[in-house]
Tab-separated table of C-alpha atoms in Angstrom:
chain	number	residue	atom	x	y	z
A	524	MET	CA	59.182	89.406	94.590
A	525	ALA	CA	61.856	91.893	95.540
A	526	THR	CA	61.341	91.369	99.187
A	527	THR	CA	61.470	87.475	98.703
A	528	ASN	CA	64.739	87.702	96.660
A	529	LYS	CA	66.183	90.048	99.446
A	530	SER	CA	65.155	87.628	102.099
A	531	LYS	CA	66.773	84.670	100.305
A	532	ALA	CA	69.842	86.404	99.658
A	533	SER	CA	69.948	87.471	103.521
A	534	TYR	CA	69.526	83.918	104.599
A	535	THR	CA	72.284	82.783	102.074
A	536	PHE	CA	74.683	85.468	103.689
A	537	SER	CA	73.645	84.278	107.017
A	538	VAL	CA	74.266	80.564	106.279
A	539	ILE	CA	77.884	81.595	104.767
A	540	GLY	CA	78.583	83.743	107.696
A	541	VAL	CA	77.556	81.225	110.436
A	542	SER	CA	79.430	78.471	108.523
A	543	LEU	CA	82.799	80.292	108.473
A	544	VAL	CA	82.422	81.343	112.261
A	545	LEU	CA	81.651	77.691	113.126
A	546	PHE	CA	84.555	76.434	111.000
A	547	LEU	CA	86.731	78.652	112.881
A	548	LEU	CA	85.755	77.274	116.195
A	549	GLY	CA	85.866	73.662	114.904
A	550	THR	CA	89.240	74.043	113.778
A	551	MET	CA	90.397	75.375	117.083
A	552	GLY	CA	88.736	72.503	118.704
A	553	TRP	CA	90.400	69.993	116.430
A	554	ILE	CA	93.711	71.628	117.015
A	555	PHE	CA	93.210	71.400	120.923
A	556	ILE	CA	92.151	67.704	120.559
A	557	ASN	CA	95.195	66.808	118.518
A	558	GLY	CA	97.398	68.934	120.951
A	559	LYS	CA	95.966	67.110	123.907
A	560	SER	CA	96.694	63.758	122.107
A	561	LEU	CA	100.130	64.702	121.229
A	562	THR	CA	100.800	65.656	124.998
A	563	ASN	CA	99.640	62.249	125.896
A	564	VAL	CA	102.018	60.440	123.540
A	565	VAL	CA	104.902	62.539	124.725
A	566	LYS	CA	103.940	61.732	128.422
A	567	GLU	CA	103.661	57.761	127.463
A	568	ASN	CA	106.831	57.606	125.654
A	569	MET	CA	108.812	58.985	128.669
A	570	ALA	CA	110.329	55.875	130.342
A	571	VAL	CA	111.101	55.103	134.099
A	572	GLN	CA	114.357	53.052	134.405
A	573	ILE	CA	114.459	50.261	137.057
A	574	ASP	CA	117.931	48.929	137.416
A	575	PHE	CA	118.510	45.652	139.263
A	576	HIS	CA	121.570	44.510	141.344
A	577	ASP	CA	124.148	42.712	139.444
A	578	ASN	CA	123.335	39.183	140.756
A	579	THR	CA	119.678	39.379	140.302
A	580	ARG	CA	118.368	36.326	138.592
A	581	GLU	CA	116.233	36.339	135.366
A	582	GLU	CA	113.305	34.721	137.179
A	583	ASN	CA	113.290	37.720	139.609
A	584	VAL	CA	113.320	40.296	136.981
A	585	ALA	CA	110.597	38.385	135.216
A	586	ALA	CA	108.585	38.494	138.657
A	587	MET	CA	108.894	42.257	138.938
A	588	LYS	CA	107.760	42.704	135.372
A	589	ALA	CA	104.641	40.504	136.139
A	590	ILE	CA	103.971	42.686	139.233
A	591	LEU	CA	104.287	45.924	137.150
A	592	ASP	CA	102.097	44.771	134.364
A	593	LYS	CA	99.193	44.439	136.906
A	594	GLN	CA	99.412	48.078	138.091
A	595	PRO	CA	97.066	50.669	137.094
A	596	PHE	CA	99.928	53.079	136.356
A	597	THR	CA	101.606	50.887	133.830
A	598	LYS	CA	101.174	51.413	130.160
A	599	LYS	CA	103.853	48.780	129.056
A	600	THR	CA	107.249	47.293	130.376
A	601	ARG	CA	110.269	46.083	128.586
A	602	VAL	CA	112.940	44.049	130.100
A	603	ILE	CA	116.608	45.049	129.037
A	604	THR	CA	119.052	42.175	129.902
A	605	LYS	CA	122.656	42.779	130.531
A	606	GLU	CA	123.652	41.672	127.090
A	607	GLU	CA	121.137	44.079	125.510
A	608	ALA	CA	122.140	46.949	127.758
A	609	LEU	CA	125.871	46.147	126.591
A	610	LYS	CA	124.989	46.064	123.084
A	611	MET	CA	123.045	49.340	123.220
A	612	GLN	CA	125.730	51.196	125.090
A	613	SER	CA	128.510	49.869	122.610
A	614	GLU	CA	126.502	51.215	119.735
A	615	LEU	CA	126.286	54.553	121.412
A	616	GLU	CA	129.911	54.603	122.235
A	617	GLY	CA	130.907	53.266	118.705
A	618	GLU	CA	132.812	50.231	120.155
A	619	ASP	CA	132.310	47.322	122.636
A	620	ILE	CA	133.026	48.714	126.031
A	621	ARG	CA	133.933	45.016	127.301
A	622	ASN	CA	137.029	45.079	125.238
A	623	PHE	CA	138.679	47.561	127.422
A	624	LEU	CA	137.134	46.841	130.576
A	625	GLY	CA	137.308	43.049	130.338
A	626	TYR	CA	133.734	42.604	131.691
A	627	ASN	CA	130.150	43.681	131.335
A	628	PRO	CA	129.609	46.676	133.740
A	629	LEU	CA	125.777	47.072	133.055
A	630	PHE	CA	122.919	45.636	134.729
A	631	ALA	CA	119.663	44.061	133.842
A	632	SER	CA	116.764	46.629	133.790
A	633	ILE	CA	113.110	47.406	132.925
A	634	GLU	CA	111.849	50.319	130.997
A	635	LEU	CA	108.490	51.187	132.566
A	636	ASN	CA	106.138	53.385	130.608
A	637	LEU	CA	103.402	55.073	132.470
A	638	HIS	CA	99.779	56.030	131.481
A	639	ASN	CA	99.825	59.877	130.813
A	640	GLU	CA	97.680	60.751	133.996
A	641	TYR	CA	100.430	59.295	136.300
A	642	VAL	CA	103.243	61.350	134.333
A	643	SER	CA	103.767	63.979	137.244
A	644	LYS	CA	106.256	64.377	139.757
A	645	ASP	CA	104.109	63.406	142.735
A	646	SER	CA	102.704	60.372	141.137
A	647	ILE	CA	106.298	59.138	139.776
A	648	GLU	CA	107.595	59.846	143.322
A	649	LYS	CA	105.030	57.365	144.873
A	650	ILE	CA	105.427	54.782	142.024
A	651	THR	CA	109.249	54.913	142.748
A	652	LEU	CA	108.921	54.178	146.435
A	653	PHE	CA	106.579	51.438	145.605
A	654	ILE	CA	109.202	49.724	143.425
A	655	GLU	CA	112.124	50.393	145.634
A	656	GLN	CA	110.361	48.282	148.123
A	657	SER	CA	111.806	45.100	146.307
A	658	ASN	CA	115.334	44.120	147.552
A	659	VAL	CA	116.312	43.283	143.982
A	660	VAL	CA	115.900	46.635	142.813
A	661	ALA	CA	119.191	48.705	142.811
A	662	ARG	CA	117.626	52.081	141.744
A	663	VAL	CA	114.895	53.904	139.955
A	664	THR	CA	115.413	56.920	137.685
A	665	TYR	CA	113.655	58.988	135.533
A	666	PRO	CA	114.003	62.531	133.900
A	667	LYS	CA	113.076	64.750	136.858
A	668	THR	CA	113.652	67.981	135.296
A	669	ILE	CA	111.795	67.046	132.188
A	670	VAL	CA	108.786	65.982	134.238
A	671	SER	CA	108.776	68.947	136.426
A	672	GLN	CA	108.951	71.310	133.569
A	673	MET	CA	106.424	69.322	131.433
A	674	THR	CA	103.857	69.500	134.341
A	675	ALA	CA	104.437	73.243	135.059
A	676	ASN	CA	104.369	74.066	131.298
A	677	LEU	CA	101.325	71.973	130.560
A	678	ARG	CA	99.354	73.629	133.646
A	679	LYS	CA	100.181	77.067	131.961
A	680	ILE	CA	99.140	76.065	128.640
A	681	SER	CA	95.906	74.465	129.819
A	682	ILE	CA	94.951	77.830	131.636
A	683	VAL	CA	95.900	79.891	128.403
A	684	LEU	CA	93.806	77.659	126.220
A	685	ALA	CA	90.974	77.393	128.560
A	686	ILE	CA	90.716	81.346	128.647
A	687	MET	CA	91.309	81.707	124.798
A	688	SER	CA	88.528	78.997	124.371
A	689	VAL	CA	86.015	80.781	126.500
A	690	ILE	CA	86.655	83.938	124.626
A	691	LEU	CA	86.495	82.343	121.336
A	692	ILE	CA	83.181	80.802	122.137
A	693	LEU	CA	81.679	84.180	123.357
A	694	VAL	CA	83.015	85.804	120.137
A	695	VAL	CA	81.336	83.232	118.025
A	696	ILE	CA	78.279	83.339	119.766
A	697	VAL	CA	78.036	87.346	119.279
A	698	LEU	CA	79.237	87.025	115.746
A	699	ILE	CA	76.332	84.336	114.832
A	700	ASP	CA	73.875	86.332	116.662
A	701	ASN	CA	74.721	89.526	114.676
A	702	THR	CA	74.706	87.743	111.387
A	703	VAL	CA	71.260	85.998	112.069
A	704	ARG	CA	69.701	89.351	113.382
A	705	LEU	CA	71.142	91.251	110.334
A	706	ALA	CA	69.434	88.494	108.079
A	707	MET	CA	66.147	88.961	109.979
A	708	PHE	CA	66.378	92.809	109.205
A	709	SER	CA	64.932	92.205	105.789
A	710	ASN	CA	61.926	90.550	107.253
A	711	ARG	CA	61.027	93.175	109.822
A	712	PHE	CA	58.076	94.619	107.840
A	713	LEU	CA	56.738	90.988	107.165
A	714	ILE	CA	56.842	90.386	111.049
A	715	LYS	CA	54.944	93.607	111.721
A	716	THR	CA	52.403	93.232	109.020
A	717	MET	CA	51.540	89.718	110.194
A	718	GLN	CA	51.154	91.134	113.725
A	719	MET	CA	48.879	93.828	112.449
A	720	VAL	CA	46.361	91.409	110.846
A	721	GLY	CA	46.138	89.515	114.133
A	722	ALA	CA	48.563	86.617	113.883
A	723	THR	CA	49.746	85.420	117.341
A	724	ARG	CA	53.505	85.602	118.242
A	725	TRP	CA	53.916	81.819	118.090
A	726	PHE	CA	52.205	81.707	114.641
A	727	ILE	CA	54.517	84.555	113.391
A	728	SER	CA	57.763	83.160	114.910
A	729	LYS	CA	57.206	79.453	113.909
A	730	PRO	CA	58.309	79.558	110.207
A	731	PHE	CA	61.290	81.731	111.082
A	732	ASP	CA	62.207	79.230	113.861
A	733	GLN	CA	62.081	76.440	111.425
A	734	ARG	CA	64.006	78.093	108.935
A	735	ALA	CA	66.623	78.837	111.470
A	736	VAL	CA	66.863	75.059	112.244
A	737	VAL	CA	67.512	74.286	108.698
A	738	ASN	CA	69.836	77.278	108.378
A	739	GLY	CA	71.763	76.128	111.436
A	740	LEU	CA	71.939	72.626	110.288
A	741	ILE	CA	73.274	73.497	106.882
A	742	SER	CA	75.821	75.850	108.392
A	743	GLY	CA	76.888	73.135	110.844
A	744	MET	CA	77.220	70.522	107.945
A	745	VAL	CA	79.341	73.058	105.664
A	746	ALA	CA	81.445	73.978	108.484
A	747	SER	CA	82.049	70.294	109.422
A	748	ALA	CA	82.843	69.323	105.707
A	749	GLY	CA	85.410	72.375	105.941
A	750	LEU	CA	86.916	70.754	108.948
A	751	LEU	CA	87.104	67.297	107.558
A	752	PHE	CA	88.748	68.783	104.406
A	753	ILE	CA	91.432	70.527	106.556
A	754	LYS	CA	91.983	67.271	108.611
A	755	TYR	CA	92.325	65.269	105.415
A	756	VAL	CA	94.975	67.807	103.909
A	757	ALA	CA	96.731	68.186	107.251
A	758	GLU	CA	97.119	64.260	107.537
A	759	LEU	CA	98.444	64.011	103.947
A	760	SER	CA	101.233	66.617	104.848
A	761	VAL	CA	102.032	65.123	108.281
A	762	PRO	CA	100.855	61.361	108.213
A	763	GLU	CA	101.687	61.030	111.926
A	764	LEU	CA	98.613	63.198	112.574
A	765	LYS	CA	96.504	59.983	111.846
A	766	ALA	CA	97.920	58.096	114.968
A	767	LEU	CA	96.662	60.971	117.106
A	768	SER	CA	93.186	61.260	115.680
A	769	SER	CA	90.433	60.098	117.786
A	770	THR	CA	87.101	59.323	115.807
A	771	ALA	CA	85.084	59.590	118.914
A	772	SER	CA	86.390	62.955	119.798
A	773	LEU	CA	86.091	64.157	116.137
A	774	PHE	CA	82.382	62.920	115.965
A	775	ILE	CA	81.706	64.780	119.259
A	776	LEU	CA	83.313	67.983	117.864
A	777	ILE	CA	81.408	67.845	114.604
A	778	PHE	CA	77.995	67.002	116.499
A	779	SER	CA	78.710	69.946	118.810
A	780	MET	CA	79.238	72.219	115.932
A	781	ILE	CA	75.976	71.235	114.219
A	782	ILE	CA	73.979	71.552	117.478
A	783	GLY	CA	75.559	74.862	118.468
A	784	GLY	CA	74.711	76.113	114.975
A	785	ILE	CA	71.174	75.202	115.286
A	786	LEU	CA	70.665	76.404	118.772
A	787	ILE	CA	72.393	79.829	118.384
A	788	SER	CA	70.447	80.434	115.093
A	789	VAL	CA	67.125	79.516	116.672
A	790	ILE	CA	67.745	81.662	119.586
A	791	SER	CA	69.045	84.613	117.574
A	792	THR	CA	66.200	84.426	115.031
A	793	HIS	CA	63.564	84.035	117.873
A	794	ARG	CA	64.845	87.066	119.694
A	795	SER	CA	64.801	89.148	116.469
A	796	VAL	CA	61.267	88.220	115.721
A	797	VAL	CA	60.122	89.331	119.348
A	798	LYS	CA	62.367	92.494	118.790
A	799	TYR	CA	60.403	93.658	115.791
A	800	LEU	CA	57.000	92.552	117.114
A	801	LYS	CA	57.675	95.088	120.063
A	802	LEU	CA	58.852	97.881	118.166
A	803	PRO	CA	56.476	100.682	117.052
A	804	ILE	CA	56.094	100.713	113.318
A	805	ASP	CA	57.631	104.052	112.986
A	806	ASP	CA	60.926	102.587	114.359
A	807	LEU	CA	61.165	99.949	111.536
A	808	TYR	CA	62.122	102.532	109.139
């Protein structure tokens, strides 16, 4: 009875330990997913400004918009007429600039937002060349410094996050492995006794492996529940996070946590059983 209680306690501590480690890994994964979504939103909010010649007719502007809307790089386009540009500039200046100039010096334009994968210096330069082929386009401008810095910084951040993710995954595997092996320590005499009475390795390991599947499943579900709670609290505090949330990505993350917990628990448990089967009985003490 004492051995059984000790074994149950070990399994309980194992589930708790694995759950905490999976929760840590899942939280980092959720932060990484939201960070990537936020980066994509920032990229897609950056606009390329297409200015037309002063005498460009509205139908030519509309034709250019139609052409851009069909391109794979286009997220959305918005036409800004001369009057709209004047109103926006006047609001910025605090007075109607036409009052002291006597005319509207601004031009019709199109704001072009790109899909995030096209927001890089090389891609935008190619897009600029494509647009400037039109004889109604006066100039194409975009924040070059911001794009260059964004591309360089995102590359560095991606490398750092990739390294951190690999290190964290390795740490998680080691921690879960040690937690499960520690839980199996209380069953070492039971394993050896079954071997001594003639039980096969498969027969001995089967119930432990089955228990490992259940424990891994429980750990993954507990960790997933904790992650969903953190997500709920975070979105209550920062409602904007809801717009960044991807249901598909979150489902994949939770599924990976559960499957990962099961696999690592089963592998660690099986290794422990095999280890105690190979040990001489005197080394069990």
